[in-house]
Short mmCIF file of C-alpha atoms in Angstrom, two decimals:
data_model
loop_
_atom_site.label_atom_id
_atom_site.label_comp_id
_atom_site.label_asym_id
_atom_site.label_seq_id
_atom_site.Cartn_x
_atom_site.Cartn_y
_atom_site.Cartn_z
CA UNK A 1 8.20 -5.43 6.83
CA UNK A 2 5.67 -3.55 4.71
CA UNK A 3 5.27 0.21 5.12
CA UNK A 4 2.71 2.62 3.64
CA UNK A 5 3.08 6.42 3.42
CA UNK A 6 0.14 8.38 2.03
CA UNK A 7 0.43 11.87 0.48
CA UNK A 8 4.12 11.21 -0.02
CA UNK A 9 5.02 13.62 -2.81
CA UNK A 10 4.51 17.36 -2.71
CA UNK A 11 1.78 18.70 -5.06
CA UNK A 12 4.50 20.14 -7.30
CA UNK A 13 6.45 16.85 -7.56
CA UNK A 14 3.26 14.87 -8.17
CA UNK A 15 2.19 17.25 -10.97
CA UNK A 16 5.64 17.09 -12.58
CA UNK A 17 5.62 13.26 -12.51
CA UNK A 18 2.22 13.21 -14.22
CA UNK A 19 3.56 15.36 -17.04
CA UNK A 20 7.05 13.89 -17.38
CA UNK A 21 8.02 12.62 -20.85
CA UNK A 22 10.41 9.67 -20.38
CA UNK A 23 11.36 6.25 -21.73
CA UNK A 24 8.53 4.37 -20.04
CA UNK A 25 9.62 0.97 -21.39
CA UNK A 26 13.14 1.23 -19.96
CA UNK A 27 14.85 0.97 -16.58
CA UNK A 28 16.33 4.22 -15.29
CA UNK A 29 19.49 4.10 -13.17
CA UNK A 30 19.73 7.07 -10.80
CA UNK A 31 23.02 7.31 -8.92
CA UNK A 32 22.78 8.54 -5.36
CA UNK A 33 25.16 11.45 -6.09
CA UNK A 34 23.93 12.17 -9.62
CA UNK A 35 22.41 15.56 -10.46
CA UNK A 36 18.64 15.05 -11.04
CA UNK A 37 17.53 15.80 -14.59
CA UNK A 38 13.78 15.31 -14.24
CA UNK A 39 10.96 14.62 -11.77
CA UNK A 40 11.63 10.86 -11.73
CA UNK A 41 15.16 11.47 -10.50
CA UNK A 42 13.80 13.87 -7.88
CA UNK A 43 11.38 11.17 -6.67
CA UNK A 44 14.17 8.60 -6.40
CA UNK A 45 16.33 10.95 -4.33
CA UNK A 46 13.38 11.92 -2.14
CA UNK A 47 12.74 8.27 -1.33
CA UNK A 48 16.46 7.59 -0.87
CA UNK A 49 17.05 10.35 1.64
CA UNK A 50 13.83 9.87 3.62
CA UNK A 51 13.10 6.12 3.62
CA UNK A 52 16.15 4.03 2.64
CA UNK A 53 18.09 2.70 5.63
CA UNK A 54 20.34 0.16 3.88
CA UNK A 55 23.99 1.20 4.02
CA UNK A 56 26.37 1.83 1.10
CA UNK A 57 23.60 2.21 -1.48
CA UNK A 58 24.98 3.37 -4.84
CA UNK A 59 21.68 4.36 -6.41
CA UNK A 60 18.40 3.00 -7.67
CA UNK A 61 16.82 1.37 -10.65
CA UNK A 62 13.41 2.91 -11.34
CA UNK A 63 10.77 2.00 -13.87
CA UNK A 64 7.15 2.71 -14.72
CA UNK A 65 4.62 -0.07 -14.27
CA UNK A 66 2.16 0.31 -17.11
CA UNK A 67 1.38 -3.38 -17.42
CA UNK A 68 -1.20 -5.94 -18.47
CA UNK A 69 -4.17 -5.93 -16.15
CA UNK A 70 -3.46 -9.30 -14.54
CA UNK A 71 0.20 -10.03 -13.86
CA UNK A 72 1.71 -13.31 -12.75
CA UNK A 73 3.35 -13.93 -9.38
CA UNK A 74 6.94 -12.74 -9.25
CA UNK A 75 9.58 -11.23 -7.00
CA UNK A 76 11.81 -8.37 -8.05
CA UNK A 77 15.14 -9.96 -7.10
CA UNK A 78 14.57 -12.90 -9.44
CA UNK A 79 13.17 -10.63 -12.17
CA UNK A 80 16.21 -8.35 -12.09
CA UNK A 81 18.94 -10.91 -11.54
CA UNK A 82 17.98 -13.78 -13.87
CA UNK A 83 18.88 -14.12 -17.55
CA UNK A 84 18.59 -17.30 -19.63
CA UNK A 85 17.71 -19.18 -16.46
CA UNK A 86 20.98 -18.18 -14.76
CA UNK A 87 21.02 -16.07 -11.57
CA UNK A 88 23.36 -13.07 -11.46
CA UNK A 89 22.59 -11.93 -7.92
CA UNK A 90 25.10 -9.48 -6.44
CA UNK A 91 26.76 -10.30 -3.14
CA UNK A 92 24.67 -7.70 -1.28
CA UNK A 93 20.97 -7.80 -2.17
CA UNK A 94 18.59 -4.85 -1.97
CA UNK A 95 16.40 -4.87 1.10
CA UNK A 96 13.24 -3.25 -0.29
CA UNK A 97 11.20 -2.45 -3.36
CA UNK A 98 9.42 0.91 -3.22
CA UNK A 99 6.22 1.51 -5.19
CA UNK A 100 4.87 5.00 -5.79
CA UNK A 101 1.33 5.19 -7.16
CA UNK A 102 0.89 7.87 -9.78
CA UNK A 103 -2.51 6.98 -11.24
CA UNK A 104 -5.25 5.13 -9.42
CA UNK A 105 -7.48 2.72 -11.40
CA UNK A 106 -11.26 3.01 -11.40
CA UNK A 107 -11.49 -0.23 -9.47
CA UNK A 108 -9.25 -3.14 -8.41
CA UNK A 109 -5.52 -3.20 -9.11
CA UNK A 110 -4.50 -3.98 -5.55
CA UNK A 111 -0.97 -5.18 -4.85
CA UNK A 112 -1.35 -8.77 -3.65
CA UNK A 113 1.38 -9.95 -1.27
CA UNK A 114 2.20 -13.64 -0.89
CA UNK A 115 4.36 -15.78 1.32
CA UNK A 116 5.33 -19.41 1.27
CA UNK A 117 2.96 -21.39 3.45
CA UNK A 118 3.62 -25.08 3.99
CA UNK A 119 1.02 -27.76 4.36
CA UNK A 120 1.10 -31.51 4.85
CA UNK A 121 -1.26 -34.09 3.35
CA UNK A 122 -1.46 -37.45 5.01
CA UNK A 123 0.95 -39.88 3.40
CA UNK A 124 2.65 -37.19 1.31
CA UNK A 125 5.73 -35.05 1.70
CA UNK A 126 5.69 -31.45 2.84
CA UNK A 127 4.69 -29.23 -0.06
CA UNK A 128 4.96 -25.52 -0.62
CA UNK A 129 2.44 -23.23 -2.18
CA UNK A 130 2.10 -19.48 -2.68
CA UNK A 131 -0.56 -18.08 -0.39
CA UNK A 132 -1.88 -14.53 -0.49
CA UNK A 133 -1.55 -12.79 2.88
CA UNK A 134 -2.26 -9.11 2.22
CA UNK A 135 -3.60 -6.58 -0.30
CA UNK A 136 -2.59 -2.94 -0.68
CA UNK A 137 -4.78 -0.41 -2.50
CA UNK A 138 -3.04 1.59 -5.28
CA UNK A 139 -3.98 5.08 -4.04
CA UNK A 140 -2.57 8.12 -5.82
CA UNK A 141 0.49 9.68 -4.18
CA UNK A 142 0.94 6.62 -1.93
CA UNK A 143 4.42 5.20 -1.32
CA UNK A 144 4.66 1.53 -0.36
CA UNK A 145 7.74 -0.47 0.54
CA UNK A 146 7.91 -4.26 0.55
CA UNK A 147 10.82 -6.69 1.00
CA UNK A 148 12.54 -6.87 -2.39
CA UNK A 149 12.38 -10.68 -2.49
CA UNK A 150 8.70 -10.99 -1.56
CA UNK A 151 6.32 -12.66 -4.02
CA UNK A 152 3.62 -10.32 -5.31
CA UNK A 153 1.29 -9.58 -8.20
CA UNK A 154 -1.20 -6.97 -9.39
CA UNK A 155 -4.86 -7.97 -9.23
CA UNK A 156 -7.20 -7.32 -12.18
CA UNK A 157 -8.48 -3.76 -12.53
CA UNK A 158 -10.42 -1.33 -14.67
CA UNK A 159 -9.21 2.12 -15.67
CA UNK A 160 -5.68 3.48 -15.77
CA UNK A 161 -3.18 2.23 -13.17
CA UNK A 162 0.36 3.66 -13.17
CA UNK A 163 3.04 3.15 -10.55
CA UNK A 164 6.76 3.82 -10.33
CA UNK A 165 8.90 1.08 -8.82
CA UNK A 166 12.30 1.72 -7.27
CA UNK A 167 14.98 -0.65 -5.99
CA UNK A 168 18.08 0.70 -4.23
CA UNK A 169 21.26 -1.28 -4.87
CA UNK A 170 24.70 -1.46 -3.33
CA UNK A 171 25.89 -3.24 -6.49
CA UNK A 172 23.86 -4.09 -9.57
CA UNK A 173 23.58 -7.64 -10.96
CA UNK A 174 26.50 -8.28 -13.33
CA UNK A 175 24.19 -8.40 -16.36
CA UNK A 176 23.99 -4.60 -16.01
CA UNK A 177 26.86 -2.10 -16.13
CA UNK A 178 28.59 -1.40 -12.78
CA UNK A 179 26.62 0.81 -10.39
CA UNK A 180 27.92 4.37 -10.60
CA UNK A 181 26.95 6.84 -7.90
CA UNK A 182 27.35 9.91 -10.09
CA UNK A 183 25.65 8.62 -13.26
CA UNK A 184 22.19 8.64 -14.82
CA UNK A 185 21.71 5.74 -17.29
CA UNK A 186 18.99 3.80 -19.09
CA UNK A 187 18.82 -0.01 -19.42
CA UNK A 188 16.58 -2.58 -21.06
CA UNK A 189 14.11 -4.49 -18.88
CA UNK A 190 15.74 -7.90 -18.57
CA UNK A 191 12.57 -9.50 -17.18
CA UNK A 192 10.53 -8.49 -20.24
CA UNK A 193 13.12 -10.07 -22.53
CA UNK A 194 12.96 -13.25 -20.44
CA UNK A 195 9.14 -13.21 -20.47
CA UNK A 196 9.09 -12.93 -24.27
CA UNK A 197 11.44 -15.93 -24.53
CA UNK A 198 9.06 -17.99 -22.38
CA UNK A 199 6.15 -17.04 -24.64
CA UNK A 200 8.14 -17.93 -27.78
CA UNK A 201 9.13 -21.30 -26.30
CA UNK A 202 5.52 -22.07 -25.47
CA UNK A 203 4.33 -21.48 -29.04
#
């Protein structure tokens, strides 16, 4: 299920997020019982206590999406849980990815949602192909939730598009340190390391 909540953050929280000075190229772990140290942590807790229904959540990974203007199809479970082609999925998977839009592009930049649609050609086996089924506009101060394992991408855009993504975990994939409810930590982005390996192998 996809949900959209406009005007999510208070004017004060939105202003603080615009002016926050953080490690934008890292993943931030925010434990559910950790004391917030900045506006990003406040946002994570606001989403946790108002929109997360999954039980036994330990905290969230959060990161800024300041990306190339035409991203490939992906889903966040595979991106987070895969290293060197091996899956490290935890026993209990997150239910949703939350996206909070901080800066709206001049044009484009919609979130394109895909599902697996099957089709049959005469004389051939059933085949599977990604098919776009929905688009969501990246409006400032909009909070969107999508199933964490859904395939999606960002469509081309002009201007400056910034979003904050959040995934709430019961347990983190084992390629990360154990999820700690009272801790604030910073991790590398595993999916960017994997993407760079794919580029190197293609050269």
